[in-house]
XYZ file of C-alpha atoms in Angstrom:
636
model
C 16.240 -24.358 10.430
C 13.560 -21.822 8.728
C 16.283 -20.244 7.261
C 17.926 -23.326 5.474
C 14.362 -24.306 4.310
C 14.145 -21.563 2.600
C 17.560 -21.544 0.499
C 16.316 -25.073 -0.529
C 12.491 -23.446 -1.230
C 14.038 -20.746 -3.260
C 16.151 -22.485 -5.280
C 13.763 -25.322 -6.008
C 11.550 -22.189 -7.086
C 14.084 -20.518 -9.422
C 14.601 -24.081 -10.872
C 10.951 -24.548 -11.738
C 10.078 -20.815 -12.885
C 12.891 -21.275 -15.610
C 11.525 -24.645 -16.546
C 7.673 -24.374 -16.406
C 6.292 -26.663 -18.882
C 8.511 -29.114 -18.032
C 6.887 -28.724 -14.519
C 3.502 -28.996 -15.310
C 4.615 -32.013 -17.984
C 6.362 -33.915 -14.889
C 3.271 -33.498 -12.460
C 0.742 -34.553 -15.102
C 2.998 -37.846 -15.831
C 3.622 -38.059 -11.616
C -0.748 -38.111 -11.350
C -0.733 -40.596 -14.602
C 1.589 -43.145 -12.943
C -0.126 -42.593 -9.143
C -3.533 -43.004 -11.273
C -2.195 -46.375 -12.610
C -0.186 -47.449 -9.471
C -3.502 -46.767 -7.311
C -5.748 -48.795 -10.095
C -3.977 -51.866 -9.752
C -2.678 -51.948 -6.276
C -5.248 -49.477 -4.360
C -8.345 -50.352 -3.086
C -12.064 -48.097 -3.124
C -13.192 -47.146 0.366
C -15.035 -49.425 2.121
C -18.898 -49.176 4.208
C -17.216 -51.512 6.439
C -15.089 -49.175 8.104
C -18.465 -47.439 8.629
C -20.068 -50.597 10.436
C -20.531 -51.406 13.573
C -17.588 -53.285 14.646
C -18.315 -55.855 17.503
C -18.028 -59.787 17.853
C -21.905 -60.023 18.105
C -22.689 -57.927 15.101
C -20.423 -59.813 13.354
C -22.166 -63.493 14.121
C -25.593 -62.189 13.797
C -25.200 -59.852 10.662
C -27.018 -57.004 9.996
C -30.636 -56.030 10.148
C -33.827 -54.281 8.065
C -37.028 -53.788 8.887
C -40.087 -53.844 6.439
C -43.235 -52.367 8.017
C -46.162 -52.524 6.107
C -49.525 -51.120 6.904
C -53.481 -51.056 5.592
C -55.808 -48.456 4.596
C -58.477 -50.510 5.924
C -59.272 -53.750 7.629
C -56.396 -55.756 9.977
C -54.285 -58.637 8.453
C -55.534 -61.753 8.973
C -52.679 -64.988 9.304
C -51.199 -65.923 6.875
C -52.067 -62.761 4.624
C -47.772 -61.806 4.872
C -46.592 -65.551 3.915
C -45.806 -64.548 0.440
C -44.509 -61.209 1.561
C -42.063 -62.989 4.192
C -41.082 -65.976 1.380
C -40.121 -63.634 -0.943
C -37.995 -61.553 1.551
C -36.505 -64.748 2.016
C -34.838 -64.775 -1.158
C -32.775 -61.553 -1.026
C -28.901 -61.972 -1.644
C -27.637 -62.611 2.462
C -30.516 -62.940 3.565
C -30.968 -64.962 6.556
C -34.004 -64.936 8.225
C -37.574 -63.186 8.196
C -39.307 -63.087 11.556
C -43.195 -63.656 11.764
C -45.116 -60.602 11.392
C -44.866 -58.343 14.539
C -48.731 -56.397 14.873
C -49.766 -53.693 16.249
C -52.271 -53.247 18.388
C -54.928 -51.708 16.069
C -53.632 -54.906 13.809
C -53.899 -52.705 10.544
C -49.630 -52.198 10.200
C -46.878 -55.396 10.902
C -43.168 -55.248 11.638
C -41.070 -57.859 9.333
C -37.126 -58.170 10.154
C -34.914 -59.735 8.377
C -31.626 -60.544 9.262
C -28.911 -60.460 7.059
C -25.441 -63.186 6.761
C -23.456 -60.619 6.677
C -22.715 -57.071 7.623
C -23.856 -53.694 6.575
C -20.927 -52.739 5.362
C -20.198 -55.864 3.331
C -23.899 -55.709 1.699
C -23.400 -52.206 0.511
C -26.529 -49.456 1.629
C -27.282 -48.922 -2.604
C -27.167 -52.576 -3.475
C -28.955 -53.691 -0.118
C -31.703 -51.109 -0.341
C -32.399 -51.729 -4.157
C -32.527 -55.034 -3.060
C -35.692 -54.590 -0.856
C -37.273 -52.538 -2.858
C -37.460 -54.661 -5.528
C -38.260 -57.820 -3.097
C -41.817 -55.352 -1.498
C -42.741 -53.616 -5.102
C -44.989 -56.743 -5.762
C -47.007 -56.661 -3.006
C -47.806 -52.482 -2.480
C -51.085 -51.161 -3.751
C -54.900 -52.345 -3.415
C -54.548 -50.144 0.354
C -51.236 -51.670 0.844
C -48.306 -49.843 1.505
C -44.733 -50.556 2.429
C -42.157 -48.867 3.665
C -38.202 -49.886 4.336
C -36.021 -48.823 7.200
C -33.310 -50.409 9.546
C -29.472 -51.258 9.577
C -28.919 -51.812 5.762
C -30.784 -49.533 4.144
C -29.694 -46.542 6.115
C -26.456 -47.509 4.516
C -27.362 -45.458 1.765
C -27.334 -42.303 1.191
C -28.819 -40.752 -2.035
C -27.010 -38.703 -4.398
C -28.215 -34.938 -3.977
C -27.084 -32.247 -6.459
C -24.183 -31.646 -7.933
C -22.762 -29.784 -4.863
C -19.506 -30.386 -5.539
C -19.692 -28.648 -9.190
C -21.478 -25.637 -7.825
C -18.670 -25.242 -5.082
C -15.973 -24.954 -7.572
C -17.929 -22.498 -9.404
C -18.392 -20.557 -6.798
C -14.467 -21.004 -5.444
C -13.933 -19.904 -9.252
C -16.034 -17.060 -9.133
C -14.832 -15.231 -5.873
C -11.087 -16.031 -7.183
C -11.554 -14.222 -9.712
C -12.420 -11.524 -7.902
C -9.827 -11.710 -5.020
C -7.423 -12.332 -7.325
C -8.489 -9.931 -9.979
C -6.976 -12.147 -13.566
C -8.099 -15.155 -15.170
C -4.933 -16.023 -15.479
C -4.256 -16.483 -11.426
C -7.092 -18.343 -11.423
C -5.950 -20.723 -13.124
C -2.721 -21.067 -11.066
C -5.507 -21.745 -7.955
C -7.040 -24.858 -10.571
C -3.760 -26.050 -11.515
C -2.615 -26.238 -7.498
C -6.348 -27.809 -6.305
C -6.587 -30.752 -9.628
C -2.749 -31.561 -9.250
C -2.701 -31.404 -5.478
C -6.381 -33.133 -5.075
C -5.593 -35.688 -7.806
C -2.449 -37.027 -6.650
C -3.889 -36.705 -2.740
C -6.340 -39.021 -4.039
C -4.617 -41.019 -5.663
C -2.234 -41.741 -2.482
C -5.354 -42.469 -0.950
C -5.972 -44.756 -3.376
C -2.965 -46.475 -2.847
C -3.189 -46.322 1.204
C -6.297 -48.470 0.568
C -4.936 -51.339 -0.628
C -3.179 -51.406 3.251
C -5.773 -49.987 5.092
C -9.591 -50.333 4.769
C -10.465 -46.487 4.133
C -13.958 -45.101 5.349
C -16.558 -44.199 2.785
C -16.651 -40.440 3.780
C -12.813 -39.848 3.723
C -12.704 -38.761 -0.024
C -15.475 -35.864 0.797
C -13.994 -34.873 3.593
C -10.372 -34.742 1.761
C -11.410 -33.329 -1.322
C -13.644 -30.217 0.546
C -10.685 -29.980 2.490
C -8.632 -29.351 -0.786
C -10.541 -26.909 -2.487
C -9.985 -25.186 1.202
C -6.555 -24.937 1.309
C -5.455 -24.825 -2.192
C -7.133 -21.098 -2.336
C -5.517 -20.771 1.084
C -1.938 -21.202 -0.305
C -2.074 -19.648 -3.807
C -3.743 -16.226 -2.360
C -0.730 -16.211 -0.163
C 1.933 -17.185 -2.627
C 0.121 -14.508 -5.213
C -0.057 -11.793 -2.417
C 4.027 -12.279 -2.036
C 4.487 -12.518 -5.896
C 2.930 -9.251 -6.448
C 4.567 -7.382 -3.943
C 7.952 -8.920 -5.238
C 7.296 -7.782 -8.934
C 6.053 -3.723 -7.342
C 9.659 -4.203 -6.067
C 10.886 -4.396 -9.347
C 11.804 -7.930 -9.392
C 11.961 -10.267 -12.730
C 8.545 -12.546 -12.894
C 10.891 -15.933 -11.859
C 12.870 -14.061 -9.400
C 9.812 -13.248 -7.943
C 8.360 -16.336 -8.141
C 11.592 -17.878 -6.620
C 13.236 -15.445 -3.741
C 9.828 -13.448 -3.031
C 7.336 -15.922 -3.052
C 8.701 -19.300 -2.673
C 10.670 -18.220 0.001
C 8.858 -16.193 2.099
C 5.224 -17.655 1.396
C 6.229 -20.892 0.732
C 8.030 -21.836 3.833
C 4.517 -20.692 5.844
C 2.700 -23.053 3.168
C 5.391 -25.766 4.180
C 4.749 -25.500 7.783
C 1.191 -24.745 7.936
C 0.619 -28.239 5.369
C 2.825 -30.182 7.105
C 1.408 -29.116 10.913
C -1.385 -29.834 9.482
C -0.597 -33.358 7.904
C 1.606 -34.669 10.969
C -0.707 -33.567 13.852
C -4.489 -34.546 12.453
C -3.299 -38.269 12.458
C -1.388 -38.086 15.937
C -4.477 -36.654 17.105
C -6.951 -38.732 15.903
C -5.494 -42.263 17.566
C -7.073 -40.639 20.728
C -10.491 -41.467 19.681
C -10.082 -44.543 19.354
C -12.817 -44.488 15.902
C -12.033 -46.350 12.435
C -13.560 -43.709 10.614
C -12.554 -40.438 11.700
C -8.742 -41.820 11.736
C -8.721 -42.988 8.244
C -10.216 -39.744 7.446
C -7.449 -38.187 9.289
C -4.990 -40.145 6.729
C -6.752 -39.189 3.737
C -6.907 -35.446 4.599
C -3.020 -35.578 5.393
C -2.288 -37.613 1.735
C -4.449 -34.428 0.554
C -2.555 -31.915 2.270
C 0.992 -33.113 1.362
C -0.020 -33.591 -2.250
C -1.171 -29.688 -2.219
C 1.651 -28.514 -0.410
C 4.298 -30.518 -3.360
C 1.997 -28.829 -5.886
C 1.899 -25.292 -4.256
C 5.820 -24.943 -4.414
C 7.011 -26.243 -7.671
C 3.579 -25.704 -9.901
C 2.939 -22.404 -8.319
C 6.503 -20.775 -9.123
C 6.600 -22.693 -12.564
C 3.070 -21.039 -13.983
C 4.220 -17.312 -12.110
C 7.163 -17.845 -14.174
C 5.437 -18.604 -17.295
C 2.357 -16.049 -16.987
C 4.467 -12.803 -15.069
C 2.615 -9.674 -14.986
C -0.907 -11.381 -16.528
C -1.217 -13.234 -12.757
C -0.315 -9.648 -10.904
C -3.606 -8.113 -11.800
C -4.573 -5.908 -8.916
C -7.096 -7.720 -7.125
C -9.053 -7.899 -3.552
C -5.914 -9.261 -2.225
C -3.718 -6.528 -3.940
C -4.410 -3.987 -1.405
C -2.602 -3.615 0.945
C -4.008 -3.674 4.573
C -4.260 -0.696 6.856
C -2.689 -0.672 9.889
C -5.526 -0.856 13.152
C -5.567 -0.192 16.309
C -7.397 -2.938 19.051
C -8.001 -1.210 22.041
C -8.476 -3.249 25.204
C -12.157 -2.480 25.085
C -12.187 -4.154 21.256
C -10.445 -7.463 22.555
C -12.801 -7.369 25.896
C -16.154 -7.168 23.811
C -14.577 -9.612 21.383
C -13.604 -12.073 24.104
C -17.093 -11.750 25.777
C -18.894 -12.448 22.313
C -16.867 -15.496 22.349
C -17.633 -16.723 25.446
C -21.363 -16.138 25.713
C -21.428 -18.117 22.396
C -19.256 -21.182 23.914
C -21.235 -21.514 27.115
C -24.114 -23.760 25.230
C -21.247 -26.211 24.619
C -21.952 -27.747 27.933
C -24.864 -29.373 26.898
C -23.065 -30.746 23.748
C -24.703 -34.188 22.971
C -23.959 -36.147 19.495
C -25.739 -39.004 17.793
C -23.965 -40.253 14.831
C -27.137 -40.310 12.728
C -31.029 -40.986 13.517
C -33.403 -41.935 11.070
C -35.616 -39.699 12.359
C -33.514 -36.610 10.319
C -34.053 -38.009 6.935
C -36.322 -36.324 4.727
C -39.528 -37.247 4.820
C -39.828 -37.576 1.009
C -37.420 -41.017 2.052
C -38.827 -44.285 2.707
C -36.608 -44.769 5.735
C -38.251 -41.753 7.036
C -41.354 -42.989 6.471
C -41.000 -46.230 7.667
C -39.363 -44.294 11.106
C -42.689 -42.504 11.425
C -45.258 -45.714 10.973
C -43.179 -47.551 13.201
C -42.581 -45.398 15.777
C -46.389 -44.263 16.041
C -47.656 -48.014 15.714
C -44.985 -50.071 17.717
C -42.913 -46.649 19.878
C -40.242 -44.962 19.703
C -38.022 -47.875 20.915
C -38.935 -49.989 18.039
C -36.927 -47.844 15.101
C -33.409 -48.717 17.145
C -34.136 -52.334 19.075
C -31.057 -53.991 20.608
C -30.182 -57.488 20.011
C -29.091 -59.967 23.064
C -26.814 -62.221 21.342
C -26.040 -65.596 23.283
C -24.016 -68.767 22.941
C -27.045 -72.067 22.344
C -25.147 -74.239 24.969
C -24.225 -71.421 27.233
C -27.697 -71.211 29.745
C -31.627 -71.113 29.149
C -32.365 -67.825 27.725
C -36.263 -68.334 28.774
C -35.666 -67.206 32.251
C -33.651 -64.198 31.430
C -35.956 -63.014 29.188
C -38.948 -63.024 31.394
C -36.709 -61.367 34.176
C -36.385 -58.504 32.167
C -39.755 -58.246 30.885
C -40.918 -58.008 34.382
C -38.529 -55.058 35.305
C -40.842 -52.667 32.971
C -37.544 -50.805 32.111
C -38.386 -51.853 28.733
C -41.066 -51.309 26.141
C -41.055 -54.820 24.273
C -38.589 -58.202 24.964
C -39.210 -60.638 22.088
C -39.005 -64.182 22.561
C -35.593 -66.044 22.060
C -35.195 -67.365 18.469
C -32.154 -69.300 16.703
C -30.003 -67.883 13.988
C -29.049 -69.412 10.752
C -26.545 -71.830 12.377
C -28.488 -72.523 15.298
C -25.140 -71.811 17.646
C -26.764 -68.425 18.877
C -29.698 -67.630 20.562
C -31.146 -64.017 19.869
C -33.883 -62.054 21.015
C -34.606 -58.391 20.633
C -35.027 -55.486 23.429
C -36.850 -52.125 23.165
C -36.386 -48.748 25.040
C -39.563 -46.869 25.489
C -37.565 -44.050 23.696
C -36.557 -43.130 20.531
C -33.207 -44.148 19.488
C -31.152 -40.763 19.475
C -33.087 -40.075 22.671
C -30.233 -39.776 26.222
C -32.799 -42.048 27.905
C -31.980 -45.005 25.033
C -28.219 -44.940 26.687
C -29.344 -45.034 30.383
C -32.044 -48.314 29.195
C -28.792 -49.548 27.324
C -26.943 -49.435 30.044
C -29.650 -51.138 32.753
C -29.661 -53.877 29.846
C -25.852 -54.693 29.956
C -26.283 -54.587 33.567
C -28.777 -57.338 33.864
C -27.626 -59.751 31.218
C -25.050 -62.543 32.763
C -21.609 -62.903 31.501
C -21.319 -64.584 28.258
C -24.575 -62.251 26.305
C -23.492 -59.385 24.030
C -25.626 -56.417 23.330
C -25.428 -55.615 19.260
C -27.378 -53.511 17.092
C -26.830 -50.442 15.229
C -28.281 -48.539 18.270
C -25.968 -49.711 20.619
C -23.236 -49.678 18.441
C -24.409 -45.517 18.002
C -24.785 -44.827 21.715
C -21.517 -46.817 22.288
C -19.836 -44.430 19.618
C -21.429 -41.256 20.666
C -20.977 -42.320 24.893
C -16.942 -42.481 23.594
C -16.398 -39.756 21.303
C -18.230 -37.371 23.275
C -15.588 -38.070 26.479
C -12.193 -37.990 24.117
C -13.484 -35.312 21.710
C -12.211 -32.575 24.119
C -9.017 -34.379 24.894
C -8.495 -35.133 20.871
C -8.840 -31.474 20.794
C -6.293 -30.322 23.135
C -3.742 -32.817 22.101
C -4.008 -31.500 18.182
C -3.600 -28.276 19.283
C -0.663 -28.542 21.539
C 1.053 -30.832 19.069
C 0.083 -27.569 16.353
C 1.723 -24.609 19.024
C 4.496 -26.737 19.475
C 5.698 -26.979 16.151
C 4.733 -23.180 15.779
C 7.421 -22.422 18.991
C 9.999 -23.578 16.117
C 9.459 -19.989 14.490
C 7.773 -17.677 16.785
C 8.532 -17.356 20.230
C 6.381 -19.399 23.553
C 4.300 -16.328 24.281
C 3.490 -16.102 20.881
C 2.647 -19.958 20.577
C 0.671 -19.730 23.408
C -1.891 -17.113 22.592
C -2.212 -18.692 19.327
C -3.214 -22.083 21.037
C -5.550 -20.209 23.997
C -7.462 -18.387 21.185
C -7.593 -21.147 19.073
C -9.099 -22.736 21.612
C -11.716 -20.531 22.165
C -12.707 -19.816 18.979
C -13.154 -23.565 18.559
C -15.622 -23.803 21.783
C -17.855 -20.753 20.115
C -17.836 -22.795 17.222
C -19.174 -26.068 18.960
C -21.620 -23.518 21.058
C -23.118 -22.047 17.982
C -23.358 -25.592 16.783
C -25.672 -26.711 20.028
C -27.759 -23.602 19.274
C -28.553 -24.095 15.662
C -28.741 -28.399 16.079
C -29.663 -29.154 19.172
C -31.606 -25.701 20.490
C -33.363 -25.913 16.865
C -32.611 -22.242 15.880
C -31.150 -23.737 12.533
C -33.713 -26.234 11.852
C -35.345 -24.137 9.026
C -31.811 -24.093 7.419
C -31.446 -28.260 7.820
C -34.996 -28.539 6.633
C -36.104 -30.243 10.560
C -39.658 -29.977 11.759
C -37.635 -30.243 15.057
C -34.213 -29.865 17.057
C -32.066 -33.114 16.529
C -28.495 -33.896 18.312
C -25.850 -32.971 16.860
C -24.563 -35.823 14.657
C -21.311 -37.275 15.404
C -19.373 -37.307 12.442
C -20.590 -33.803 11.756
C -18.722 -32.548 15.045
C -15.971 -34.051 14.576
C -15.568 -33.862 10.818
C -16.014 -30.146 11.147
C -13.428 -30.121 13.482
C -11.073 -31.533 10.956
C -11.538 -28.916 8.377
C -11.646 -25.724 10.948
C -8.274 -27.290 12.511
C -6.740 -27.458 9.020
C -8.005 -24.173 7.602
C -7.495 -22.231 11.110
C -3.799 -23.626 10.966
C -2.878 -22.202 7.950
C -4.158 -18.386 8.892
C -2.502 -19.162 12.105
C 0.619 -19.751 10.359
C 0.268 -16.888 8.075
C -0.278 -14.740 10.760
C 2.079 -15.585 13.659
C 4.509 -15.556 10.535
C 4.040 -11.781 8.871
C 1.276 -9.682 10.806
C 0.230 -8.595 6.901
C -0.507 -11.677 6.290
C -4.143 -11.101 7.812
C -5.706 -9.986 4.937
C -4.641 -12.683 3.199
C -5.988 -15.215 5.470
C -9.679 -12.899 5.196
C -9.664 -13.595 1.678
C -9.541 -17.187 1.826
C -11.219 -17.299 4.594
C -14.442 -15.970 3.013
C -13.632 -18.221 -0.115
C -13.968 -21.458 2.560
C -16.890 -20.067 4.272
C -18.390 -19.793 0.428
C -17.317 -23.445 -1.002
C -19.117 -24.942 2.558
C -21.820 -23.419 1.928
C -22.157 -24.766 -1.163
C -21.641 -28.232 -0.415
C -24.523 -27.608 2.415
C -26.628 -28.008 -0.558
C -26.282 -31.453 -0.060
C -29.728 -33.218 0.882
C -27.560 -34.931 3.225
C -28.124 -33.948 6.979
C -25.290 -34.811 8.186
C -23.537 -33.187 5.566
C -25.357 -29.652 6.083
C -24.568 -29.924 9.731
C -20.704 -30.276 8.985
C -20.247 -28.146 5.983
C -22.337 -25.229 8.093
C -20.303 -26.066 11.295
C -17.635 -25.675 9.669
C -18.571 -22.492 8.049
C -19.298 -21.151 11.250
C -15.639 -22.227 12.881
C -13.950 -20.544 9.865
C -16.269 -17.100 10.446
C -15.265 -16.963 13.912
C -11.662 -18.017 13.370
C -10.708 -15.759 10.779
C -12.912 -12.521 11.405
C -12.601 -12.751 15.867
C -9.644 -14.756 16.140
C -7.198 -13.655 13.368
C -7.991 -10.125 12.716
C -9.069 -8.818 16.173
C -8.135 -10.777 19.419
C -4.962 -12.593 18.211
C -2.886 -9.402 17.170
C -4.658 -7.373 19.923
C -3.875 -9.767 22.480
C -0.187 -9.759 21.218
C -0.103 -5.890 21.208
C -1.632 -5.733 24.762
C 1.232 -8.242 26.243
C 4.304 -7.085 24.539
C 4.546 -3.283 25.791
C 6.990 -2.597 22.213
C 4.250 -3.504 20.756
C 3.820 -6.796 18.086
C 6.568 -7.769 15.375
C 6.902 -11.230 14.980
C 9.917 -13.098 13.583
């Protein structure tokens, strides 16, 4: 099967070296037309995949909270009337509760409730919103801060992270690749590939409501692999034309043969098994993230072997400068000792995983620069912990009095604060709010969420962006493990097809440990607070949810293309060192991002790719191989 794939690579190789402009003239009018085709039938990602997605979020809507507070004095009633009319009047808004006060009376808790969801109001527009409804009223010793469901929507713009990441990609290609000239092959493959993954996406959209974060994740994931591919097709090329070879012979027979076959499988492993894999977490957002890295991936991989071969063609020698990649690797021997010490390292690093514990995102990690951070602290010193993530009991008007069920649980002193029962906009729901006496991403908010469900009669619905979190986190954190093992059986199996089972096997076992060092490390930087300094905490947090499994995604997807490389040509190692130290560089410039969840996944991910290509690739993979095959290693 290999074999006949790569008569068909070769030859659609030789084709496009002989006709490169023509090439790079088709692809540009392919991402034209997918550009047009996604503008009028695509659709832009949507918050609402984001959103909590339950029958009781979507009656009540979603939720803000305005706290303000006084330098001096207590409010008096009535002092908050024009504050709470004029919150009245923001777009969806439905109601505005009376001033909650604390006990010192100098700081009151305002909610408003929203008509609709968060996703549907849109964290920018929703938050701009607010801000403009409290400017009026802050100053003369007042001051007001923002927080709850809606405005944590939003997420500021940091620094141009993605610019600098390119420029650094740029920078070390140059350098690995040693000519201008192949670095421009590595742009051509990453805007062609990226641009018409995009696009797709684009496309898919108009289908299938697309999470806000899959773009990011797909495009970081692009940059990734793109260097990934073209240092491997540029390692074969060079070799090809040292043999004497023509420039578009080489780019056919040499490179699109040999190197593009691995690109071919390692893409489409990676493009067929993320998706499969993903349906086992049973999550909007990670799955359509899942899509949009596989529309990425399959873009790259069309790009890599027709655009690759077309500009080797065109350029010859002036892309075969000797580089870091030119040279060629020296043959090493792993003693048992080397594979022991590496195997223990490993091991003492995934033992922390056992206390792995994720919260998607607490408000608690934003800067403190950030209103929402702000408003986290004032609440949470004046009202507790509980108040920055209440729960809302959701029940039908006609269904029972709510007035003794809310003075049952007030008695059970399981919980800090029960409000009284209030009507929503319709008056067919009666609502009233619950508080843990901890703070939101805190393990005893699950166990008080859980007493709550179990006191409520049938027929009342817990909502809330807390319990919507802890329901999240409670899930992912039982199928993450499972997700993980099915991905990477589904990966071995399709690498059985051209190594043999004992082969496949040590691939998946290692894979699998370097992926539980990974999540250790991760527990000891996030959750042990060793890396705080680097996320810019004053504490340890949990480890966020979509960072864990996001960074999954893009160690899965780079670690399957060195494991392809590898399994396939033992030299390929040094190959897969080079762009693995490329990846490690481009995530850590995207950790630039303000973001905190986006510093946890693009140094998570960092870390996987460190461990995976320096402990997995180049020491305990071959030297586990060597150690089990008494002839010693040659794969097919």
């Amino acid at each position: 099967m290999r074999s006949a794939m790569a008569r068909r690579l070769v030859s659609l190789g030789a084709s496009c070296a002989e006709r490169p402009w023509r090439v790079i003239g088709v692809w540009v009018v392919v991402i034209a037309v997918a550009v047009g085709l996604a503008a009028a039938f695509g659709a832009r990602p949507s918050a609402e995949v984001d959103a909590p997605a339950n029958t009781g979020a979507a009656h009540t809507g979603a939720d803000a909270r305005v706290i303000v507070q006084r330098s001096s004095g207590v409010f008096a009633s009535g002092d908050l009337d024009a504050l709470r009319a004029r919150l009245l009047e923001v777009p969806a808004a439905a109601s505005v509760s009376a001033p909650r006060l604390a006990a010192r009376g100098d700081t009151a808790l305002i909610a408003v409730r929203y008509r609709l969801g968060a996703g549907e109001i849109g964290g920018s527009r929703g938050r701009n919103e607010l801000e403009r409804a409290v400017a009026p009223f802050r100053g003369d010793g007042v001051r007001i801060e923002i927080g709850g469901e809606v405005p944590e929507q939003h997420t500021d713009n940091g620094p141009a992270t993605e610019k600098l990441a390119v420029l650094v990609a740029l920078g070390l290609l140059c350098a690995m690749l040693g000519s201008p000239a192949a670095v421009a092959v590595c742009a051509a493959v990453a805007l062609f590939g990226i641009g018409t993954g995009l696009a797709l996406l684009t496309m898919l959209g108009g289908a299938l409501p697309l999470a806000t974060v899959a773009p990011y994740v797909s495009v970081l994931i692009g940059v990734v692999i793109s260097a990934d591919y073209v240092l491997l097709f540029l390692a074969r090329f060079r070799e090809a034309l040292q043999g004497g070879l023509h420039p578009r012979a080489a780019a056919a027979a040499a490179a699109n043969g040999r190197a593009g076959g691995s690109v071919v499988i390692a893409g489409l492993t990676v493009a067929v098994c993320l998706p499969l894999g993903s349906q086992l977490l049973s999550a909007p957002t990670l799955s359509t993230v899942s899509y949009a890295v596989a529309a990425v991936v399959v873009g790259i991989v069309a790009v890599v072997v027709t655009v690759v071969p077309a500009m080797c063609g065109a350029f010859g020698h002036r892309v075969a400068r000797q580089g870091a990649t030119a040279r060629r690797p020296r043959k090493r021997t792993r003693s048992v000792a080397t594979v022991a010490s590496t195997v223990l390292v490993l091991v003492l690093l995934a033992v922390p995983v056992t206390g792995l514990r994720t919260w998607p995102r607490s408000a608690g990690s934003w800067a403190t620069t950030d209103t929402i951070r702000r408003a986290y602290d004032v609440t949470a010193e004046a009202f507790g912990p509980g108040a920055n993530g209440p729960f809302t009991v959701v029940v039908e008007a006609s269904a029972w009095p709510v007035g003794p069920l809310v003075t049952a649980l007030r008695r059970t002193g399981d919980f800090a604060f029960v409000s009284d029962p209030d009507y929503d906009a319709r008056r067919s729901l009666r609502l009233f709010t619950v508080e843990a006496r901890s703070a939101p991403d805190d393990a005893a908010t699950v166990t008080a969420l859980r007493r709550l469900r179990a006191a409520l009669p049938d027929g009342a619905t817990v909502t809330g962006l807390t319990a919507y979190f802890a329901d999240l986190s409670t899930s992912l954190d039982r199928r993450f493990l499972l997700m993980m093992l099915a991905v990477v059986a589904l990966t071995e199996a399709v690498v059985v097809a051209f190594t043999d089972p004992v082969g496949a096997a040590t691939a998946g076992a290692t894979k699998l440990l370097g992926l539980a060092a990974t999540y250790g490390a991760m527990v000891v930087l996030f959750q042990w607070g060793w890396g705080t300094a680097i996320l810019g905490l004053p504490a340890a947090v949990p480890m966020s949810t979509w960072a864990a499994v996001l960074a999954f995604v893009i160690v899965f997807a780079s670690s399957t293309n060195h494991e392809v490389f590898t399994v396939s040509e033992a030299r390929n190692s040094h190959v897969a060192a080079a762009g693995g130290l490329v990846a490690i560089a481009i995530l850590l410039a995207f950790a630039l991002d303000p973001d905190i969840v986006v510093r946890m996944l693009c140094i998570g991910a960092a870390v996987g790719i460190l461990i995976d290509v320096f402990a997995v690739r180049l020491v305990l993979f071959p030297g586990v191989m060597t150690m089990v095959r008494a002839k010693g290693w040659t794969p097919n």
